[in-house]
Structures are given as structure tokens and as C-alpha cells.
Amino acid sequence: MKIGELAQQTGVSVRSLRYYESQGLIVPIRQANGYREYSPLAVEKVETIRLYLNLGLSTEEIAGFLHCVLKKKEAFCSEVMPLYRSKLEEIERQIVQLNQIKLNLTQRMSSILEELSEGETREGGTGDDDDPGTTSRRGSDTDTCRRHGAG
């Protein structure tokens, strides 16, 4: 089958299939006219590649065990479990990092809201007498931005 047919049957773009080929994950036979010819087994191979990509594995990681899982059950491929463990550890580290970022953002938002609330209380919610579009806090806002690296 041609690359377009494989793309249609698997729902994977021609560009992705060419990338899988460049990574050595799929190997077509080149016809005399230069067209790629894929075996019917390429559909299963591409679907297997997509499964592992959806688990967050890279094409390099997949290349390390793809041949094995296509011949045997995944459970009998010694390369799989260590890779899964490593991937889970990586995900756990990312979760910790993302939770820290979330906490930092939440604290910054609370700080800003608190500062705004204090400013409104202090000023009574009114602007400067000369220009209703400005507030007398302009200097302290600039100082706050400088303290937090924004000015």
C-alpha cells in the first residue's frame, strides 16, 4: 500500500509517517519509481507506535522495544517495564513541579488581590482630585512592580 493509503487507514498524517520512517520505526520498500510501498502489517505497526506515543514515550524510546512488542506480548519484553517505571517517575517529578508553579501563582494572585483591596480601603475607592482617571497610589504600584521584577 502507498503512504497515502496507510495514512488514511491509520488516521496518521503522511508527514508523521515520513517521520516514523526517518526514525526507523517503519520501513517501506521503495519501488522503481521511488514510491514507498508498505506491507499490510504496517497498519498494526503504526497503531502500536501511536499507542506508545500516547503513553508519553518518545520515538527513540519506542524504537528500543517496538520489534519485541510486535512479535511477543508486551509482558514478555524486558525493555518495557523499566521504561514505564522511568516514565512514571518523570511524570511524578513534573506533577511536583506543576503543583509548585500552581502554588506560586495562587500566592501571587492572593498578594495582588490583597494589595488592591488595601489600596481601595486606604483611598476609599476614589481617584486623584485633579484627574479622575489616576490614583494617588501610582508611586506605590511602580515600587511594587520593581520589587517583583516587573519594572
Short mmCIF file of N, CA and C in Angstrom, two decimals:
data_model
loop_
_atom_site.label_atom_id
_atom_site.label_comp_id
_atom_site.label_asym_id
_atom_site.label_seq_id
_atom_site.Cartn_x
_atom_site.Cartn_y
_atom_site.Cartn_z
N MET A 1 0.84 -1.18 0.00
CA MET A 1 0.00 0.00 0.00
C MET A 1 0.89 1.24 0.00
N LYS A 2 0.39 2.30 -0.58
CA LYS A 2 1.12 3.57 -0.68
C LYS A 2 0.98 4.33 0.64
N ILE A 3 1.81 5.35 0.81
CA ILE A 3 1.84 6.11 2.06
C ILE A 3 0.49 6.79 2.33
N GLY A 4 -0.17 7.28 1.28
CA GLY A 4 -1.47 7.92 1.46
C GLY A 4 -2.53 6.95 1.97
N GLU A 5 -2.47 5.72 1.47
CA GLU A 5 -3.41 4.69 1.94
C GLU A 5 -3.15 4.35 3.41
N LEU A 6 -1.87 4.24 3.76
CA LEU A 6 -1.52 3.95 5.15
C LEU A 6 -1.98 5.08 6.07
N ALA A 7 -1.80 6.30 5.61
CA ALA A 7 -2.25 7.46 6.38
C ALA A 7 -3.76 7.40 6.59
N GLN A 8 -4.48 7.08 5.53
CA GLN A 8 -5.94 7.03 5.61
C GLN A 8 -6.40 5.91 6.54
N GLN A 9 -5.78 4.76 6.46
CA GLN A 9 -6.20 3.62 7.28
C GLN A 9 -5.87 3.80 8.76
N THR A 10 -4.82 4.55 9.05
CA THR A 10 -4.40 4.70 10.45
C THR A 10 -4.81 6.03 11.07
N GLY A 11 -5.20 6.99 10.22
CA GLY A 11 -5.54 8.31 10.74
C GLY A 11 -4.31 9.13 11.11
N VAL A 12 -3.15 8.71 10.64
CA VAL A 12 -1.89 9.40 10.90
C VAL A 12 -1.50 10.15 9.64
N SER A 13 -0.99 11.35 9.80
CA SER A 13 -0.63 12.16 8.63
C SER A 13 0.54 11.55 7.88
N VAL A 14 0.61 11.87 6.59
CA VAL A 14 1.73 11.44 5.76
C VAL A 14 3.04 11.97 6.34
N ARG A 15 3.00 13.18 6.82
CA ARG A 15 4.20 13.78 7.43
C ARG A 15 4.67 12.96 8.63
N SER A 16 3.75 12.54 9.48
CA SER A 16 4.12 11.71 10.63
C SER A 16 4.69 10.38 10.19
N LEU A 17 4.08 9.78 9.18
CA LEU A 17 4.59 8.51 8.67
C LEU A 17 6.01 8.67 8.14
N ARG A 18 6.28 9.76 7.45
CA ARG A 18 7.64 10.01 6.97
C ARG A 18 8.60 10.18 8.15
N TYR A 19 8.12 10.82 9.21
CA TYR A 19 8.95 10.98 10.41
C TYR A 19 9.23 9.61 11.04
N TYR A 20 8.20 8.78 11.17
CA TYR A 20 8.40 7.43 11.72
C TYR A 20 9.44 6.68 10.89
N GLU A 21 9.37 6.86 9.58
CA GLU A 21 10.33 6.21 8.69
C GLU A 21 11.74 6.74 8.97
N SER A 22 11.87 8.05 9.12
CA SER A 22 13.19 8.64 9.38
C SER A 22 13.77 8.17 10.71
N GLN A 23 12.88 7.79 11.64
CA GLN A 23 13.31 7.30 12.95
C GLN A 23 13.54 5.79 12.95
N GLY A 24 13.29 5.15 11.82
CA GLY A 24 13.50 3.71 11.71
C GLY A 24 12.38 2.87 12.30
N LEU A 25 11.24 3.50 12.58
CA LEU A 25 10.12 2.76 13.18
C LEU A 25 9.33 1.98 12.14
N ILE A 26 9.21 2.52 10.96
CA ILE A 26 8.56 1.81 9.85
C ILE A 26 9.51 1.84 8.66
N VAL A 27 9.52 0.76 7.91
CA VAL A 27 10.45 0.67 6.77
C VAL A 27 9.67 0.22 5.55
N PRO A 28 9.48 1.11 4.61
CA PRO A 28 8.80 0.73 3.37
C PRO A 28 9.79 0.12 2.38
N ILE A 29 9.23 -0.49 1.39
CA ILE A 29 10.03 -0.94 0.26
C ILE A 29 9.90 0.16 -0.78
N ARG A 30 11.03 0.55 -1.37
CA ARG A 30 10.99 1.58 -2.42
C ARG A 30 10.79 0.91 -3.76
N GLN A 31 9.79 1.35 -4.46
CA GLN A 31 9.54 0.83 -5.80
C GLN A 31 10.49 1.50 -6.79
N ALA A 32 10.55 0.98 -7.99
CA ALA A 32 11.45 1.52 -9.03
C ALA A 32 11.16 3.00 -9.30
N ASN A 33 9.89 3.39 -9.15
CA ASN A 33 9.53 4.79 -9.40
C ASN A 33 9.77 5.69 -8.18
N GLY A 34 10.31 5.11 -7.10
CA GLY A 34 10.63 5.88 -5.89
C GLY A 34 9.50 5.94 -4.87
N TYR A 35 8.33 5.44 -5.21
CA TYR A 35 7.21 5.44 -4.26
C TYR A 35 7.49 4.45 -3.13
N ARG A 36 6.94 4.81 -1.97
CA ARG A 36 7.04 3.92 -0.82
C ARG A 36 5.93 2.88 -0.92
N GLU A 37 6.27 1.65 -0.63
CA GLU A 37 5.27 0.57 -0.60
C GLU A 37 5.33 -0.05 0.78
N TYR A 38 4.18 -0.01 1.48
CA TYR A 38 4.12 -0.55 2.84
C TYR A 38 3.36 -1.87 2.85
N SER A 39 3.80 -2.77 3.71
CA SER A 39 3.12 -4.05 3.85
C SER A 39 1.83 -3.82 4.64
N PRO A 40 0.88 -4.75 4.54
CA PRO A 40 -0.35 -4.63 5.32
C PRO A 40 -0.08 -4.62 6.83
N LEU A 41 1.04 -5.18 7.27
CA LEU A 41 1.40 -5.18 8.69
C LEU A 41 1.78 -3.79 9.20
N ALA A 42 2.03 -2.86 8.29
CA ALA A 42 2.40 -1.50 8.67
C ALA A 42 1.27 -0.82 9.43
N VAL A 43 0.03 -1.19 9.14
CA VAL A 43 -1.12 -0.60 9.86
C VAL A 43 -1.01 -0.91 11.35
N GLU A 44 -0.79 -2.17 11.67
CA GLU A 44 -0.65 -2.57 13.08
C GLU A 44 0.56 -1.88 13.72
N LYS A 45 1.63 -1.79 12.97
CA LYS A 45 2.85 -1.17 13.48
C LYS A 45 2.60 0.30 13.81
N VAL A 46 1.95 1.02 12.90
CA VAL A 46 1.66 2.44 13.13
C VAL A 46 0.71 2.60 14.31
N GLU A 47 -0.29 1.76 14.42
CA GLU A 47 -1.22 1.83 15.56
C GLU A 47 -0.48 1.57 16.87
N THR A 48 0.48 0.66 16.85
CA THR A 48 1.27 0.37 18.05
C THR A 48 2.15 1.57 18.40
N ILE A 49 2.75 2.18 17.40
CA ILE A 49 3.56 3.38 17.62
C ILE A 49 2.70 4.47 18.26
N ARG A 50 1.50 4.69 17.73
CA ARG A 50 0.61 5.71 18.28
C ARG A 50 0.24 5.42 19.73
N LEU A 51 0.01 4.14 20.05
CA LEU A 51 -0.29 3.75 21.43
C LEU A 51 0.82 4.21 22.37
N TYR A 52 2.05 3.91 22.00
CA TYR A 52 3.17 4.26 22.86
C TYR A 52 3.45 5.76 22.88
N LEU A 53 3.22 6.44 21.78
CA LEU A 53 3.35 7.90 21.79
C LEU A 53 2.32 8.51 22.74
N ASN A 54 1.12 7.95 22.76
CA ASN A 54 0.07 8.44 23.66
C ASN A 54 0.36 8.15 25.12
N LEU A 55 1.28 7.23 25.38
CA LEU A 55 1.73 6.98 26.76
C LEU A 55 2.86 7.95 27.15
N GLY A 56 3.22 8.81 26.22
CA GLY A 56 4.23 9.82 26.51
C GLY A 56 5.65 9.38 26.18
N LEU A 57 5.80 8.26 25.50
CA LEU A 57 7.13 7.80 25.14
C LEU A 57 7.59 8.47 23.86
N SER A 58 8.89 8.64 23.74
CA SER A 58 9.45 9.25 22.53
C SER A 58 9.65 8.18 21.46
N THR A 59 9.84 8.63 20.24
CA THR A 59 10.09 7.67 19.16
C THR A 59 11.40 6.91 19.41
N GLU A 60 12.37 7.56 20.04
CA GLU A 60 13.62 6.88 20.36
C GLU A 60 13.38 5.75 21.36
N GLU A 61 12.57 6.04 22.37
CA GLU A 61 12.25 5.01 23.36
C GLU A 61 11.47 3.85 22.72
N ILE A 62 10.52 4.20 21.89
CA ILE A 62 9.69 3.19 21.22
C ILE A 62 10.57 2.31 20.33
N ALA A 63 11.51 2.91 19.65
CA ALA A 63 12.38 2.14 18.76
C ALA A 63 13.13 1.05 19.52
N GLY A 64 13.38 1.26 20.80
CA GLY A 64 14.12 0.30 21.60
C GLY A 64 13.39 -1.00 21.87
N PHE A 65 12.07 -0.99 21.74
CA PHE A 65 11.33 -2.23 22.04
C PHE A 65 10.22 -2.55 21.04
N LEU A 66 10.02 -1.73 20.04
CA LEU A 66 8.92 -1.94 19.10
C LEU A 66 8.96 -3.32 18.45
N HIS A 67 10.13 -3.72 18.01
CA HIS A 67 10.26 -5.02 17.35
C HIS A 67 9.80 -6.14 18.28
N CYS A 68 10.16 -6.03 19.54
CA CYS A 68 9.79 -7.06 20.52
C CYS A 68 8.28 -7.13 20.72
N VAL A 69 7.63 -5.97 20.94
CA VAL A 69 6.20 -6.00 21.23
C VAL A 69 5.36 -6.38 20.02
N LEU A 70 5.92 -6.22 18.84
CA LEU A 70 5.20 -6.66 17.65
C LEU A 70 5.28 -8.17 17.46
N LYS A 71 6.31 -8.79 18.03
CA LYS A 71 6.47 -10.24 17.91
C LYS A 71 5.90 -10.99 19.11
N LYS A 72 6.00 -10.39 20.30
CA LYS A 72 5.56 -11.03 21.54
C LYS A 72 4.57 -10.12 22.25
N LYS A 73 4.00 -10.64 23.32
CA LYS A 73 3.17 -9.79 24.17
C LYS A 73 4.08 -8.82 24.92
N GLU A 74 3.55 -7.68 25.21
CA GLU A 74 4.31 -6.64 25.91
C GLU A 74 4.94 -7.16 27.20
N ALA A 75 4.22 -8.01 27.92
CA ALA A 75 4.69 -8.54 29.20
C ALA A 75 5.98 -9.33 29.06
N PHE A 76 6.27 -9.83 27.87
CA PHE A 76 7.46 -10.65 27.66
C PHE A 76 8.63 -9.85 27.08
N CYS A 77 8.48 -8.56 27.02
CA CYS A 77 9.55 -7.70 26.51
C CYS A 77 10.21 -7.00 27.71
N SER A 78 11.42 -7.40 28.00
CA SER A 78 12.11 -6.92 29.20
C SER A 78 12.36 -5.41 29.18
N GLU A 79 12.37 -4.79 28.03
CA GLU A 79 12.64 -3.36 27.94
C GLU A 79 11.48 -2.49 28.41
N VAL A 80 10.28 -3.05 28.44
CA VAL A 80 9.08 -2.24 28.66
C VAL A 80 8.93 -1.76 30.10
N MET A 81 8.99 -2.65 31.07
CA MET A 81 8.73 -2.25 32.46
C MET A 81 9.71 -1.20 32.98
N PRO A 82 11.01 -1.34 32.76
CA PRO A 82 11.91 -0.28 33.23
C PRO A 82 11.59 1.07 32.58
N LEU A 83 11.20 1.05 31.35
CA LEU A 83 10.85 2.28 30.65
C LEU A 83 9.57 2.89 31.24
N TYR A 84 8.59 2.05 31.52
CA TYR A 84 7.35 2.54 32.15
C TYR A 84 7.65 3.13 33.53
N ARG A 85 8.48 2.45 34.31
CA ARG A 85 8.82 2.97 35.65
C ARG A 85 9.50 4.33 35.54
N SER A 86 10.44 4.42 34.61
CA SER A 86 11.15 5.68 34.40
C SER A 86 10.19 6.78 33.98
N LYS A 87 9.26 6.46 33.10
CA LYS A 87 8.29 7.45 32.63
C LYS A 87 7.39 7.91 33.78
N LEU A 88 6.97 6.98 34.62
CA LEU A 88 6.14 7.35 35.78
C LEU A 88 6.90 8.25 36.74
N GLU A 89 8.17 7.97 36.97
CA GLU A 89 9.00 8.82 37.84
C GLU A 89 9.11 10.22 37.25
N GLU A 90 9.30 10.30 35.95
CA GLU A 90 9.38 11.59 35.27
C GLU A 90 8.07 12.36 35.43
N ILE A 91 6.95 11.67 35.26
CA ILE A 91 5.64 12.31 35.40
C ILE A 91 5.43 12.80 36.83
N GLU A 92 5.85 11.99 37.81
CA GLU A 92 5.72 12.41 39.22
C GLU A 92 6.52 13.68 39.48
N ARG A 93 7.74 13.76 38.93
CA ARG A 93 8.55 14.97 39.09
C ARG A 93 7.85 16.17 38.45
N GLN A 94 7.26 15.96 37.28
CA GLN A 94 6.56 17.04 36.60
C GLN A 94 5.34 17.50 37.40
N ILE A 95 4.65 16.55 38.01
CA ILE A 95 3.48 16.90 38.83
C ILE A 95 3.90 17.75 40.02
N VAL A 96 5.00 17.36 40.68
CA VAL A 96 5.51 18.15 41.81
C VAL A 96 5.85 19.56 41.34
N GLN A 97 6.54 19.66 40.21
CA GLN A 97 6.92 20.96 39.67
C GLN A 97 5.69 21.79 39.32
N LEU A 98 4.71 21.17 38.67
CA LEU A 98 3.50 21.91 38.30
C LEU A 98 2.70 22.34 39.53
N ASN A 99 2.67 21.50 40.56
CA ASN A 99 1.98 21.89 41.80
C ASN A 99 2.68 23.08 42.45
N GLN A 100 4.01 23.12 42.39
CA GLN A 100 4.74 24.26 42.94
C GLN A 100 4.44 25.53 42.15
N ILE A 101 4.41 25.41 40.84
CA ILE A 101 4.07 26.57 39.99
C ILE A 101 2.66 27.04 40.30
N LYS A 102 1.73 26.10 40.46
CA LYS A 102 0.34 26.45 40.79
C LYS A 102 0.28 27.20 42.13
N LEU A 103 1.01 26.70 43.12
CA LEU A 103 1.05 27.35 44.43
C LEU A 103 1.63 28.76 44.30
N ASN A 104 2.73 28.90 43.55
CA ASN A 104 3.34 30.22 43.36
C ASN A 104 2.36 31.19 42.71
N LEU A 105 1.65 30.74 41.68
CA LEU A 105 0.68 31.61 41.01
C LEU A 105 -0.47 31.98 41.94
N THR A 106 -0.95 31.03 42.70
CA THR A 106 -2.04 31.29 43.64
C THR A 106 -1.61 32.32 44.68
N GLN A 107 -0.39 32.18 45.18
CA GLN A 107 0.12 33.13 46.17
C GLN A 107 0.28 34.52 45.56
N ARG A 108 0.77 34.61 44.33
CA ARG A 108 0.93 35.91 43.67
C ARG A 108 -0.44 36.56 43.47
N MET A 109 -1.42 35.76 43.03
CA MET A 109 -2.76 36.31 42.82
C MET A 109 -3.34 36.81 44.13
N SER A 110 -3.18 36.06 45.19
CA SER A 110 -3.68 36.48 46.50
C SER A 110 -3.01 37.76 46.96
N SER A 111 -1.71 37.85 46.73
CA SER A 111 -0.97 39.04 47.11
C SER A 111 -1.48 40.26 46.35
N ILE A 112 -1.69 40.09 45.05
CA ILE A 112 -2.19 41.20 44.23
C ILE A 112 -3.58 41.62 44.67
N LEU A 113 -4.45 40.65 44.89
CA LEU A 113 -5.82 40.97 45.33
C LEU A 113 -5.82 41.65 46.69
N GLU A 114 -4.94 41.19 47.57
CA GLU A 114 -4.84 41.80 48.90
C GLU A 114 -4.36 43.25 48.78
N GLU A 115 -3.35 43.46 47.93
CA GLU A 115 -2.82 44.80 47.73
C GLU A 115 -3.88 45.72 47.13
N LEU A 116 -4.64 45.22 46.16
CA LEU A 116 -5.71 46.01 45.57
C LEU A 116 -6.78 46.36 46.61
N SER A 117 -7.12 45.39 47.43
CA SER A 117 -8.13 45.59 48.46
C SER A 117 -7.66 46.62 49.49
N GLU A 118 -6.41 46.53 49.90
CA GLU A 118 -5.86 47.50 50.85
C GLU A 118 -5.83 48.90 50.24
N GLY A 119 -5.49 48.98 48.97
CA GLY A 119 -5.44 50.27 48.28
C GLY A 119 -6.81 50.92 48.20
N GLU A 120 -7.84 50.13 47.91
CA GLU A 120 -9.20 50.67 47.83
C GLU A 120 -9.67 51.11 49.20
N THR A 121 -9.33 50.35 50.23
CA THR A 121 -9.73 50.70 51.58
C THR A 121 -9.04 51.99 52.01
N ARG A 122 -7.74 52.09 51.75
CA ARG A 122 -6.96 53.26 52.11
C ARG A 122 -7.45 54.50 51.38
N GLU A 123 -7.78 54.36 50.11
CA GLU A 123 -8.16 55.51 49.29
C GLU A 123 -9.66 55.73 49.24
N GLY A 124 -10.40 54.83 49.78
CA GLY A 124 -11.84 54.97 49.74
C GLY A 124 -12.40 54.75 48.35
N GLY A 125 -11.62 54.17 47.46
CA GLY A 125 -12.08 53.84 46.12
C GLY A 125 -12.18 55.03 45.19
N THR A 126 -11.65 56.22 45.60
CA THR A 126 -11.74 57.40 44.73
C THR A 126 -10.40 57.67 44.09
N GLY A 127 -10.43 58.35 43.00
CA GLY A 127 -9.21 58.71 42.28
C GLY A 127 -8.65 60.03 42.77
N ASP A 128 -7.62 60.52 42.12
CA ASP A 128 -7.00 61.79 42.43
C ASP A 128 -7.96 62.93 42.09
N ASP A 129 -7.94 63.98 42.89
CA ASP A 129 -8.87 65.09 42.68
C ASP A 129 -8.64 65.80 41.35
N ASP A 130 -7.37 65.92 40.91
CA ASP A 130 -7.07 66.64 39.68
C ASP A 130 -7.46 65.83 38.44
N ASP A 131 -7.30 64.53 38.47
CA ASP A 131 -7.57 63.70 37.30
C ASP A 131 -8.29 62.44 37.76
N PRO A 132 -9.59 62.31 37.46
CA PRO A 132 -10.33 61.15 37.94
C PRO A 132 -9.83 59.82 37.36
N GLY A 133 -9.01 59.87 36.32
CA GLY A 133 -8.51 58.63 35.73
C GLY A 133 -7.26 58.10 36.41
N THR A 134 -6.71 58.83 37.37
CA THR A 134 -5.49 58.38 38.04
C THR A 134 -5.75 58.20 39.51
N THR A 135 -4.86 57.49 40.17
CA THR A 135 -4.99 57.31 41.62
C THR A 135 -3.72 57.80 42.27
N SER A 136 -3.79 58.08 43.54
CA SER A 136 -2.63 58.56 44.27
C SER A 136 -1.65 57.43 44.58
N ARG A 137 -1.97 56.20 44.24
CA ARG A 137 -1.11 55.05 44.52
C ARG A 137 -0.10 54.81 43.40
N ARG A 138 -0.07 55.63 42.41
CA ARG A 138 0.78 55.39 41.25
C ARG A 138 2.22 55.10 41.66
N GLY A 139 2.77 55.83 42.58
CA GLY A 139 4.14 55.59 43.03
C GLY A 139 4.30 54.24 43.69
N SER A 140 3.35 53.83 44.53
CA SER A 140 3.50 52.55 45.22
C SER A 140 3.33 51.37 44.26
N ASP A 141 2.52 51.52 43.20
CA ASP A 141 2.39 50.45 42.20
C ASP A 141 3.72 50.23 41.49
N THR A 142 4.40 51.35 41.16
CA THR A 142 5.69 51.25 40.49
C THR A 142 6.69 50.57 41.41
N ASP A 143 6.67 50.95 42.70
CA ASP A 143 7.58 50.32 43.66
C ASP A 143 7.29 48.83 43.77
N THR A 144 6.03 48.43 43.78
CA THR A 144 5.66 47.01 43.88
C THR A 144 6.16 46.26 42.65
N CYS A 145 6.00 46.85 41.45
CA CYS A 145 6.48 46.21 40.23
C CYS A 145 7.98 46.02 40.28
N ARG A 146 8.69 47.04 40.78
CA ARG A 146 10.15 46.93 40.87
C ARG A 146 10.54 45.81 41.84
N ARG A 147 9.82 45.73 42.98
CA ARG A 147 10.13 44.69 43.98
C ARG A 147 9.97 43.30 43.38
N HIS A 148 9.06 43.12 42.44
CA HIS A 148 8.77 41.80 41.89
C HIS A 148 9.33 41.63 40.48
N GLY A 149 10.26 42.49 40.09
CA GLY A 149 10.96 42.31 38.83
C GLY A 149 10.18 42.69 37.59
N ALA A 150 9.10 43.44 37.75
CA ALA A 150 8.29 43.77 36.58
C ALA A 150 8.50 45.22 36.13
N GLY A 151 9.41 45.94 36.76
CA GLY A 151 9.53 47.31 36.34
C GLY A 151 10.91 47.81 36.21
#
